[in-house]
mmCIF file of C-alpha atoms and ligand atoms in Angstrom:
data_model
loop_
_atom_site.group_PDB
_atom_site.id
_atom_site.type_symbol
_atom_site.label_atom_id
_atom_site.label_comp_id
_atom_site.label_asym_id
_atom_site.label_seq_id
_atom_site.Cartn_x
_atom_site.Cartn_y
_atom_site.Cartn_z
ATOM 1 C CA UNK A 1 27.149 -43.761 -32.609
ATOM 2 C CA UNK A 2 28.300 -41.266 -34.704
ATOM 3 C CA UNK A 3 31.557 -39.587 -34.042
ATOM 4 C CA UNK A 4 32.338 -36.379 -35.135
ATOM 5 C CA UNK A 5 32.230 -34.692 -38.094
ATOM 6 C CA UNK A 6 28.011 -36.424 -38.445
ATOM 7 C CA UNK A 7 27.790 -36.276 -34.553
ATOM 8 C CA UNK A 8 27.803 -32.511 -33.827
ATOM 9 C CA UNK A 9 26.246 -31.539 -30.244
ATOM 10 C CA UNK A 10 26.132 -27.943 -31.412
ATOM 11 C CA UNK A 11 22.380 -28.355 -33.828
ATOM 12 C CA UNK A 12 19.860 -27.943 -31.510
ATOM 13 C CA UNK A 13 21.785 -25.245 -30.249
ATOM 14 C CA UNK A 14 21.205 -23.059 -33.353
ATOM 15 C CA UNK A 15 18.584 -20.880 -32.148
ATOM 16 C CA UNK A 16 16.361 -19.812 -30.689
ATOM 17 C CA UNK A 17 13.092 -22.268 -31.629
ATOM 18 C CA UNK A 18 15.284 -25.435 -31.542
ATOM 19 C CA UNK A 19 16.606 -24.734 -28.145
ATOM 20 C CA UNK A 20 13.274 -23.964 -26.872
ATOM 21 C CA UNK A 21 12.673 -27.578 -28.440
ATOM 22 C CA UNK A 22 15.163 -29.679 -26.616
ATOM 23 C CA UNK A 23 14.978 -28.221 -23.295
ATOM 24 C CA UNK A 24 14.463 -30.335 -20.294
ATOM 25 C CA UNK A 25 13.796 -28.054 -18.041
ATOM 26 C CA UNK A 26 10.572 -25.621 -17.731
ATOM 27 C CA UNK A 27 10.312 -23.419 -14.286
ATOM 28 C CA UNK A 28 6.412 -22.927 -14.311
ATOM 29 C CA UNK A 29 3.833 -20.920 -11.699
ATOM 30 C CA UNK A 30 2.881 -24.080 -10.544
ATOM 31 C CA UNK A 31 6.196 -24.939 -8.974
ATOM 32 C CA UNK A 32 6.772 -21.491 -6.352
ATOM 33 C CA UNK A 33 6.240 -21.470 -2.817
ATOM 34 C CA UNK A 34 5.927 -18.044 -1.291
ATOM 35 C CA UNK A 35 6.998 -17.810 2.241
ATOM 36 C CA UNK A 36 5.656 -15.073 4.492
ATOM 37 C CA UNK A 37 6.454 -13.547 7.735
ATOM 38 C CA UNK A 38 3.076 -12.849 9.423
ATOM 39 C CA UNK A 39 3.392 -10.000 12.817
ATOM 40 C CA UNK A 40 0.975 -8.223 15.411
ATOM 41 C CA UNK A 41 -0.485 -4.866 14.372
ATOM 42 C CA UNK A 42 -2.294 -3.232 12.133
ATOM 43 C CA UNK A 43 -1.028 -1.311 9.191
ATOM 44 C CA UNK A 44 3.012 -2.745 9.068
ATOM 45 C CA UNK A 45 5.192 -2.999 6.962
ATOM 46 C CA UNK A 46 8.320 -4.202 8.209
ATOM 47 C CA UNK A 47 11.635 -4.301 5.717
ATOM 48 C CA UNK A 48 13.564 -6.424 6.317
ATOM 49 C CA UNK A 49 17.238 -5.229 5.549
ATOM 50 C CA UNK A 50 18.735 -8.741 4.989
ATOM 51 C CA UNK A 51 15.950 -9.455 2.250
ATOM 52 C CA UNK A 52 15.731 -7.024 -0.107
ATOM 53 C CA UNK A 53 11.745 -7.188 -1.456
ATOM 54 C CA UNK A 54 10.602 -9.131 1.626
ATOM 55 C CA UNK A 55 9.169 -7.315 4.604
ATOM 56 C CA UNK A 56 7.032 -8.375 8.247
ATOM 57 C CA UNK A 57 3.592 -7.542 7.545
ATOM 58 C CA UNK A 58 0.190 -7.473 10.225
ATOM 59 C CA UNK A 59 -2.611 -9.377 9.434
ATOM 60 C CA UNK A 60 -4.639 -6.870 6.920
ATOM 61 C CA UNK A 61 -0.982 -6.066 4.892
ATOM 62 C CA UNK A 62 -0.288 -9.665 4.368
ATOM 63 C CA UNK A 63 -3.980 -10.255 2.837
ATOM 64 C CA UNK A 64 -3.897 -7.781 -0.091
ATOM 65 C CA UNK A 65 0.057 -9.315 -0.846
ATOM 66 C CA UNK A 66 -1.695 -12.486 -0.660
ATOM 67 C CA UNK A 67 -4.162 -11.413 -2.894
ATOM 68 C CA UNK A 68 -1.281 -10.819 -5.720
ATOM 69 C CA UNK A 69 0.444 -13.742 -4.706
ATOM 70 C CA UNK A 70 -2.739 -15.599 -5.875
ATOM 71 C CA UNK A 71 -3.289 -12.905 -8.701
ATOM 72 C CA UNK A 72 0.320 -13.182 -10.329
ATOM 73 C CA UNK A 73 -0.911 -16.831 -10.425
ATOM 74 C CA UNK A 74 2.144 -18.325 -7.425
ATOM 75 C CA UNK A 75 -0.072 -21.504 -5.630
ATOM 76 C CA UNK A 76 1.492 -21.163 -2.484
ATOM 77 C CA UNK A 77 1.746 -19.788 0.249
ATOM 78 C CA UNK A 78 4.286 -20.686 3.481
ATOM 79 C CA UNK A 79 3.248 -18.151 6.503
ATOM 80 C CA UNK A 80 5.809 -17.762 9.875
ATOM 81 C CA UNK A 81 4.346 -16.634 13.238
ATOM 82 C CA UNK A 82 6.378 -13.518 15.229
ATOM 83 C CA UNK A 83 3.945 -13.512 17.662
ATOM 84 C CA UNK A 84 2.736 -10.962 20.321
ATOM 85 C CA UNK A 85 4.151 -12.484 23.301
ATOM 86 C CA UNK A 86 7.244 -15.908 24.047
ATOM 87 C CA UNK A 87 7.064 -17.513 26.254
ATOM 88 C CA UNK A 88 10.015 -20.653 27.016
ATOM 89 C CA UNK A 89 6.834 -23.163 26.558
ATOM 90 C CA UNK A 90 6.033 -21.260 22.869
ATOM 91 C CA UNK A 91 2.530 -20.891 23.604
ATOM 92 C CA UNK A 92 1.220 -19.009 20.916
ATOM 93 C CA UNK A 93 2.820 -21.533 18.830
ATOM 94 C CA UNK A 94 -0.841 -23.816 19.343
ATOM 95 C CA UNK A 95 -3.241 -21.023 20.405
ATOM 96 C CA UNK A 96 -6.681 -20.721 18.474
ATOM 97 C CA UNK A 97 -5.843 -16.942 18.918
ATOM 98 C CA UNK A 98 -1.518 -17.110 17.948
ATOM 99 C CA UNK A 99 -0.662 -14.538 14.994
ATOM 100 C CA UNK A 100 -0.414 -17.299 12.301
ATOM 101 C CA UNK A 101 -4.106 -18.884 13.249
ATOM 102 C CA UNK A 102 -5.855 -15.208 13.150
ATOM 103 C CA UNK A 103 -3.693 -14.681 9.808
ATOM 104 C CA UNK A 104 -4.763 -17.823 8.161
ATOM 105 C CA UNK A 105 -8.189 -17.072 8.770
ATOM 106 C CA UNK A 106 -8.523 -13.899 7.136
ATOM 107 C CA UNK A 107 -6.392 -15.117 4.436
ATOM 108 C CA UNK A 108 -9.187 -17.652 3.917
ATOM 109 C CA UNK A 109 -11.701 -15.440 4.503
ATOM 110 C CA UNK A 110 -10.497 -13.000 2.070
ATOM 111 C CA UNK A 111 -8.303 -14.926 -1.349
ATOM 112 C CA UNK A 112 -10.081 -16.218 -3.193
ATOM 113 C CA UNK A 113 -7.490 -19.522 -5.081
ATOM 114 C CA UNK A 114 -4.381 -20.225 -3.056
ATOM 115 C CA UNK A 115 -3.271 -22.497 -1.088
ATOM 116 C CA UNK A 116 -1.979 -22.399 2.438
ATOM 117 C CA UNK A 117 0.737 -23.784 4.153
ATOM 118 C CA UNK A 118 2.027 -23.341 7.792
ATOM 119 C CA UNK A 119 5.727 -23.803 8.966
ATOM 120 C CA UNK A 120 5.135 -25.666 11.986
ATOM 121 C CA UNK A 121 7.803 -25.458 14.718
ATOM 122 C CA UNK A 122 8.938 -23.643 17.675
ATOM 123 C CA UNK A 123 11.236 -21.377 17.405
ATOM 124 C CA UNK A 124 9.484 -17.913 16.601
ATOM 125 C CA UNK A 125 7.057 -18.478 19.227
ATOM 126 C CA UNK A 126 9.687 -20.175 23.084
ATOM 127 C CA UNK A 127 11.412 -17.195 24.208
ATOM 128 C CA UNK A 128 14.948 -18.671 23.658
ATOM 129 C CA UNK A 129 14.692 -19.201 20.153
ATOM 130 C CA UNK A 130 14.959 -22.964 19.917
ATOM 131 C CA UNK A 131 13.102 -25.086 18.758
ATOM 132 C CA UNK A 132 11.716 -26.932 21.326
ATOM 133 C CA UNK A 133 10.879 -27.706 25.211
ATOM 134 C CA UNK A 134 14.294 -26.997 26.886
ATOM 135 C CA UNK A 135 15.839 -29.105 30.187
ATOM 136 C CA UNK A 136 18.410 -27.272 31.094
ATOM 137 C CA UNK A 137 20.069 -26.611 27.743
ATOM 138 C CA UNK A 138 18.786 -29.225 25.855
ATOM 139 C CA UNK A 139 15.517 -29.549 23.837
ATOM 140 C CA UNK A 140 13.751 -32.261 24.663
ATOM 141 C CA UNK A 141 12.418 -34.656 21.886
ATOM 142 C CA UNK A 142 8.962 -36.301 22.235
ATOM 143 C CA UNK A 143 7.839 -33.248 24.624
ATOM 144 C CA UNK A 144 8.464 -31.259 21.765
ATOM 145 C CA UNK A 145 6.694 -33.446 19.508
ATOM 146 C CA UNK A 146 3.784 -32.523 21.900
ATOM 147 C CA UNK A 147 3.468 -28.981 21.359
ATOM 148 C CA UNK A 148 3.831 -29.491 17.643
ATOM 149 C CA UNK A 149 1.179 -31.105 17.272
ATOM 150 C CA UNK A 150 -1.050 -29.343 19.133
ATOM 151 C CA UNK A 151 0.429 -26.570 16.292
ATOM 152 C CA UNK A 152 -0.793 -28.156 13.353
ATOM 153 C CA UNK A 153 -4.282 -29.085 14.918
ATOM 154 C CA UNK A 154 -4.992 -25.818 15.701
ATOM 155 C CA UNK A 155 -3.187 -24.471 11.713
ATOM 156 C CA UNK A 156 -5.684 -27.007 10.360
ATOM 157 C CA UNK A 157 -8.691 -25.686 12.682
ATOM 158 C CA UNK A 158 -8.103 -22.049 11.612
ATOM 159 C CA UNK A 159 -8.118 -23.410 7.942
ATOM 160 C CA UNK A 160 -4.535 -24.637 7.185
ATOM 161 C CA UNK A 161 -4.357 -26.523 3.927
ATOM 162 C CA UNK A 162 -1.470 -28.209 4.320
ATOM 163 C CA UNK A 163 1.690 -28.198 7.623
ATOM 164 C CA UNK A 164 4.947 -28.108 6.659
ATOM 165 C CA UNK A 165 6.821 -29.074 10.784
ATOM 166 C CA UNK A 166 10.832 -27.797 10.070
ATOM 167 C CA UNK A 167 11.828 -29.016 13.480
ATOM 168 C CA UNK A 168 13.745 -31.906 13.061
ATOM 169 C CA UNK A 169 12.669 -33.750 16.059
ATOM 170 C CA UNK A 170 12.110 -37.905 15.574
ATOM 171 C CA UNK A 171 8.289 -39.063 15.279
ATOM 172 C CA UNK A 172 7.257 -35.449 14.488
ATOM 173 C CA UNK A 173 5.852 -36.610 11.735
ATOM 174 C CA UNK A 174 3.753 -39.481 12.626
ATOM 175 C CA UNK A 175 2.494 -37.369 16.001
ATOM 176 C CA UNK A 176 0.723 -34.610 13.806
ATOM 177 C CA UNK A 177 -0.358 -37.005 11.545
ATOM 178 C CA UNK A 178 -2.261 -39.050 13.929
ATOM 179 C CA UNK A 179 -4.036 -35.384 16.038
ATOM 180 C CA UNK A 180 -4.562 -34.483 12.543
ATOM 181 C CA UNK A 181 -6.480 -37.584 11.828
ATOM 182 C CA UNK A 182 -7.775 -37.707 15.165
ATOM 183 C CA UNK A 183 -9.418 -34.865 14.511
ATOM 184 C CA UNK A 184 -11.204 -36.046 11.660
ATOM 185 C CA UNK A 185 -7.636 -33.551 9.420
ATOM 186 C CA UNK A 186 -7.645 -37.015 7.207
ATOM 187 C CA UNK A 187 -7.366 -34.977 3.013
ATOM 188 C CA UNK A 188 -4.557 -32.405 4.592
ATOM 189 C CA UNK A 189 -1.622 -33.212 3.501
ATOM 190 C CA UNK A 190 2.428 -33.101 4.979
ATOM 191 C CA UNK A 191 5.094 -31.318 3.987
ATOM 192 C CA UNK A 192 7.273 -32.579 6.146
ATOM 193 C CA UNK A 193 10.896 -30.417 5.630
ATOM 194 C CA UNK A 194 12.589 -34.240 6.116
ATOM 195 C CA UNK A 195 16.272 -33.257 5.345
ATOM 196 C CA UNK A 196 16.912 -29.941 6.845
ATOM 197 C CA UNK A 197 20.617 -29.104 7.367
ATOM 198 C CA UNK A 198 22.223 -27.071 10.117
ATOM 199 C CA UNK A 199 22.720 -24.424 7.117
ATOM 200 C CA UNK A 200 24.626 -21.422 7.876
ATOM 201 C CA UNK A 201 22.422 -20.149 5.190
ATOM 202 C CA UNK A 202 19.228 -19.972 7.606
ATOM 203 C CA UNK A 203 20.826 -16.022 8.726
ATOM 204 C CA UNK A 204 19.193 -12.943 6.767
ATOM 205 C CA UNK A 205 15.256 -15.820 8.091
ATOM 206 C CA UNK A 206 16.667 -15.292 12.000
ATOM 207 C CA UNK A 207 16.172 -11.158 11.699
ATOM 208 C CA UNK A 208 12.684 -12.048 9.259
ATOM 209 C CA UNK A 209 11.949 -14.804 11.934
ATOM 210 C CA UNK A 210 13.307 -13.269 14.605
ATOM 211 C CA UNK A 211 13.753 -17.042 16.246
ATOM 212 C CA UNK A 212 17.947 -16.893 16.278
ATOM 213 C CA UNK A 213 18.672 -19.040 19.695
ATOM 214 C CA UNK A 214 19.604 -16.713 22.625
ATOM 215 C CA UNK A 215 22.116 -19.601 23.154
ATOM 216 C CA UNK A 216 23.983 -22.700 21.655
ATOM 217 C CA UNK A 217 22.641 -23.038 17.684
ATOM 218 C CA UNK A 218 20.773 -25.885 16.044
ATOM 219 C CA UNK A 219 22.684 -29.091 15.839
ATOM 220 C CA UNK A 220 21.436 -30.985 17.996
ATOM 221 C CA UNK A 221 18.404 -31.688 15.913
ATOM 222 C CA UNK A 222 19.224 -29.896 11.868
ATOM 223 C CA UNK A 223 21.526 -32.590 9.804
ATOM 224 C CA UNK A 224 24.808 -31.829 9.623
ATOM 225 C CA UNK A 225 26.151 -30.559 6.747
ATOM 226 C CA UNK A 226 28.858 -33.828 5.873
ATOM 227 C CA UNK A 227 25.884 -36.174 5.426
ATOM 228 C CA UNK A 228 24.401 -37.457 2.465
ATOM 229 C CA UNK A 229 23.325 -41.057 3.801
ATOM 230 C CA UNK A 230 21.886 -40.175 6.526
ATOM 231 C CA UNK A 231 19.501 -36.990 4.393
ATOM 232 C CA UNK A 232 17.821 -41.254 2.735
ATOM 233 C CA UNK A 233 16.969 -42.319 6.503
ATOM 234 C CA UNK A 234 15.080 -39.160 7.875
ATOM 235 C CA UNK A 235 13.298 -38.775 4.162
ATOM 236 C CA UNK A 236 12.305 -42.151 4.499
ATOM 237 C CA UNK A 237 11.489 -41.462 8.394
ATOM 238 C CA UNK A 238 9.380 -39.144 7.514
ATOM 239 C CA UNK A 239 7.581 -41.458 4.764
ATOM 240 C CA UNK A 240 7.020 -44.281 6.521
ATOM 241 C CA UNK A 241 4.924 -41.652 9.213
ATOM 242 C CA UNK A 242 2.917 -40.314 6.773
ATOM 243 C CA UNK A 243 4.557 -37.085 4.574
ATOM 244 C CA UNK A 244 3.171 -36.224 1.749
ATOM 245 C CA UNK A 245 5.663 -33.694 0.091
ATOM 246 C CA UNK A 246 8.972 -34.181 1.159
ATOM 247 C CA UNK A 247 11.828 -31.065 1.551
ATOM 248 C CA UNK A 248 15.160 -30.744 1.323
ATOM 249 C CA UNK A 249 15.937 -28.399 2.665
ATOM 250 C CA UNK A 250 18.819 -25.681 1.363
ATOM 251 C CA UNK A 251 18.922 -26.195 -1.625
ATOM 252 C CA UNK A 252 21.307 -25.019 -4.037
ATOM 253 C CA UNK A 253 24.294 -26.128 -2.390
ATOM 254 C CA UNK A 254 22.187 -29.271 -1.594
ATOM 255 C CA UNK A 255 21.597 -30.715 -5.498
ATOM 256 C CA UNK A 256 22.797 -33.450 -4.841
ATOM 257 C CA UNK A 257 20.095 -34.504 -2.290
ATOM 258 C CA UNK A 258 18.133 -33.046 -4.184
ATOM 259 C CA UNK A 259 19.020 -36.056 -6.580
ATOM 260 C CA UNK A 260 19.090 -38.121 -4.783
ATOM 261 C CA UNK A 261 15.967 -38.405 -2.512
ATOM 262 C CA UNK A 262 13.744 -37.997 -5.751
ATOM 263 C CA UNK A 263 15.667 -41.434 -7.128
ATOM 264 C CA UNK A 264 14.933 -43.526 -4.958
ATOM 265 C CA UNK A 265 11.612 -42.183 -2.994
ATOM 266 C CA UNK A 266 9.979 -40.501 -6.178
ATOM 267 C CA UNK A 267 7.974 -38.780 -3.800
ATOM 268 C CA UNK A 268 7.074 -35.085 -4.286
ATOM 269 C CA UNK A 269 9.635 -33.402 -3.514
ATOM 270 C CA UNK A 270 10.276 -30.500 -2.987
ATOM 271 C CA UNK A 271 13.337 -27.934 -1.505
ATOM 272 C CA UNK A 272 13.358 -24.981 -0.092
ATOM 273 C CA UNK A 273 16.167 -22.089 -1.562
ATOM 274 C CA UNK A 274 16.414 -20.317 1.801
ATOM 275 C CA UNK A 275 17.318 -16.980 3.176
ATOM 276 C CA UNK A 276 21.030 -17.207 2.668
ATOM 277 C CA UNK A 277 20.421 -18.107 -0.885
ATOM 278 C CA UNK A 278 18.450 -15.347 -2.177
ATOM 279 C CA UNK A 279 19.631 -12.630 -0.006
ATOM 280 C CA UNK A 280 23.264 -13.257 -1.333
ATOM 281 C CA UNK A 281 21.883 -13.784 -5.383
ATOM 282 C CA UNK A 282 20.651 -9.753 -4.558
ATOM 283 C CA UNK A 283 23.413 -8.856 -3.016
ATOM 284 C CA UNK A 284 25.298 -9.517 -5.817
ATOM 285 C CA UNK A 285 23.115 -8.468 -7.799
ATOM 286 C CA UNK A 286 22.168 -4.496 -6.022
ATOM 287 C CA UNK A 287 26.435 -4.415 -6.540
ATOM 288 C CA UNK A 288 26.265 -4.969 -9.876
ATOM 289 C CA UNK A 289 28.427 -7.963 -9.973
ATOM 290 C CA UNK A 290 25.712 -10.499 -11.473
ATOM 291 C CA UNK A 291 22.376 -10.057 -13.029
ATOM 292 C CA UNK A 292 20.108 -10.550 -10.793
ATOM 293 C CA UNK A 293 17.820 -12.066 -12.890
ATOM 294 C CA UNK A 294 19.631 -14.175 -15.068
ATOM 295 C CA UNK A 295 21.456 -16.023 -12.141
ATOM 296 C CA UNK A 296 17.350 -15.604 -10.113
ATOM 297 C CA UNK A 297 15.678 -18.368 -12.937
ATOM 298 C CA UNK A 298 19.494 -20.510 -13.285
ATOM 299 C CA UNK A 299 19.412 -20.612 -9.600
ATOM 300 C CA UNK A 300 15.760 -22.394 -9.173
ATOM 301 C CA UNK A 301 16.504 -24.163 -12.668
ATOM 302 C CA UNK A 302 19.466 -25.885 -11.743
ATOM 303 C CA UNK A 303 17.555 -26.643 -7.927
ATOM 304 C CA UNK A 304 14.133 -28.369 -10.635
ATOM 305 C CA UNK A 305 17.204 -30.409 -12.602
ATOM 306 C CA UNK A 306 18.343 -31.618 -9.823
ATOM 307 C CA UNK A 307 15.062 -33.196 -9.221
ATOM 308 C CA UNK A 308 13.056 -30.687 -6.993
ATOM 309 C CA UNK A 309 9.368 -30.866 -7.847
ATOM 310 C CA UNK A 310 7.705 -27.569 -5.948
ATOM 311 C CA UNK A 311 11.107 -24.828 -4.949
ATOM 312 C CA UNK A 312 10.391 -22.777 -1.438
ATOM 313 C CA UNK A 313 11.813 -19.421 -2.363
ATOM 314 C CA UNK A 314 11.226 -15.731 -1.692
ATOM 315 C CA UNK A 315 11.611 -14.864 -4.913
ATOM 316 C CA UNK A 316 8.077 -16.628 -5.927
ATOM 317 C CA UNK A 317 6.584 -13.193 -7.309
ATOM 318 C CA UNK A 318 9.449 -12.246 -8.839
ATOM 319 C CA UNK A 319 9.529 -15.162 -10.662
ATOM 320 C CA UNK A 320 5.785 -15.210 -11.081
ATOM 321 C CA UNK A 321 6.734 -11.561 -13.227
ATOM 322 C CA UNK A 322 9.537 -12.833 -15.385
ATOM 323 C CA UNK A 323 6.799 -15.415 -17.188
ATOM 324 C CA UNK A 324 5.091 -12.981 -17.653
ATOM 325 C CA UNK A 325 7.401 -10.125 -19.645
ATOM 326 C CA UNK A 326 8.840 -13.017 -21.268
ATOM 327 C CA UNK A 327 6.379 -15.526 -22.368
ATOM 328 C CA UNK A 328 4.581 -12.016 -23.699
HETATM 329 C C1 PBG B 401 12.572 -22.466 11.540
HETATM 330 C C2 PBG B 401 12.887 -22.581 9.991
HETATM 331 C C3 PBG B 401 14.261 -21.261 9.447
HETATM 332 C C4 PBG B 401 13.715 -21.698 8.401
HETATM 333 C C5 PBG B 401 12.742 -22.718 8.014
HETATM 334 N N1 PBG B 401 11.795 -22.918 8.762
HETATM 335 C C6 PBG B 401 15.329 -21.037 10.694
HETATM 336 C C7 PBG B 401 16.195 -21.889 11.882
HETATM 337 O O1 PBG B 401 16.018 -23.858 11.104
HETATM 338 O O2 PBG B 401 16.911 -21.342 11.851
HETATM 339 C C8 PBG B 401 15.299 -21.501 7.561
HETATM 340 C C9 PBG B 401 14.482 -20.363 6.063
HETATM 341 C C10 PBG B 401 15.082 -19.650 5.559
HETATM 342 O O3 PBG B 401 16.328 -19.419 5.900
HETATM 343 O O4 PBG B 401 15.130 -19.160 4.792
HETATM 344 N N2 PBG B 401 13.034 -24.183 12.179
HETATM 345 ZN ZN1 ZN B 402 12.737 -23.862 14.627
#
């Protein structure tokens, strides 16, 4: 092996064209999935205070924004619904007249060239804000899984192109796969939130989705932040149950997990750059403490470099605009 002075690693960095030539990781619009929040009403664009640039949108506004997202060349959105009424059993989650179901129908009839993915969970729809059906303070697994399957089917009946269960109940991917297949939706893929940690980084999202639990936390179903081998078991289980794409969440603080999942399974792997990751970069940028655009790109390149094939990110629109700008 060559040694200095024959070996000089700086030779491949000495001008921008050489750097372009040897770059190992590229961020593309095709990697992006844009999360959106839909609320009841008309002509509503309600800013999420802790997430600058992100809004809760009524269906009409959502549809408009989806046209913009598609025109920017972003291939997919993931929808979160804030229902009119919340109850113990999260009834609006699986109602054909639910907010997400209405939103899907509107987008599908008005927007071309956009994949509509839906988040499948109960926490936005339950009065107590938990991800499932409760018995006292316990979240019941199998009763919840039954309703999640109903929710997924109702999203697909409304026109969703893909479903993304985010609840972390045991057996939900299998139940959703079976329920979809029973209805003839054999071609609809499942992107499972396979390794989802019980993270403090979800704070701003809970404002956006109005889904803060009324008591307790999500530690009885989401993963312990300290565990990595367990993430492998979670992902393996979801693959066995029929997941087509597996997700790691959050992304930036869990690059080691993304890497291990990608290397071990070689599956299409998604990473969710969550609300707290977004808000921290925005806040520091707005204060002039960091260069927001530069750190945005760095954070996303790091997630891809770790092994992610696609990234759910609130920066999706900003990234698409940035890529248009630098390619000109
Ligand atoms: C719902 C869900 C959450 C997120 C995605 N789906 C919140 C949670 O588990 O509390 C978090 C997304 C984000 O923080 O951007 N289960
Ligand atoms: Zn949930």
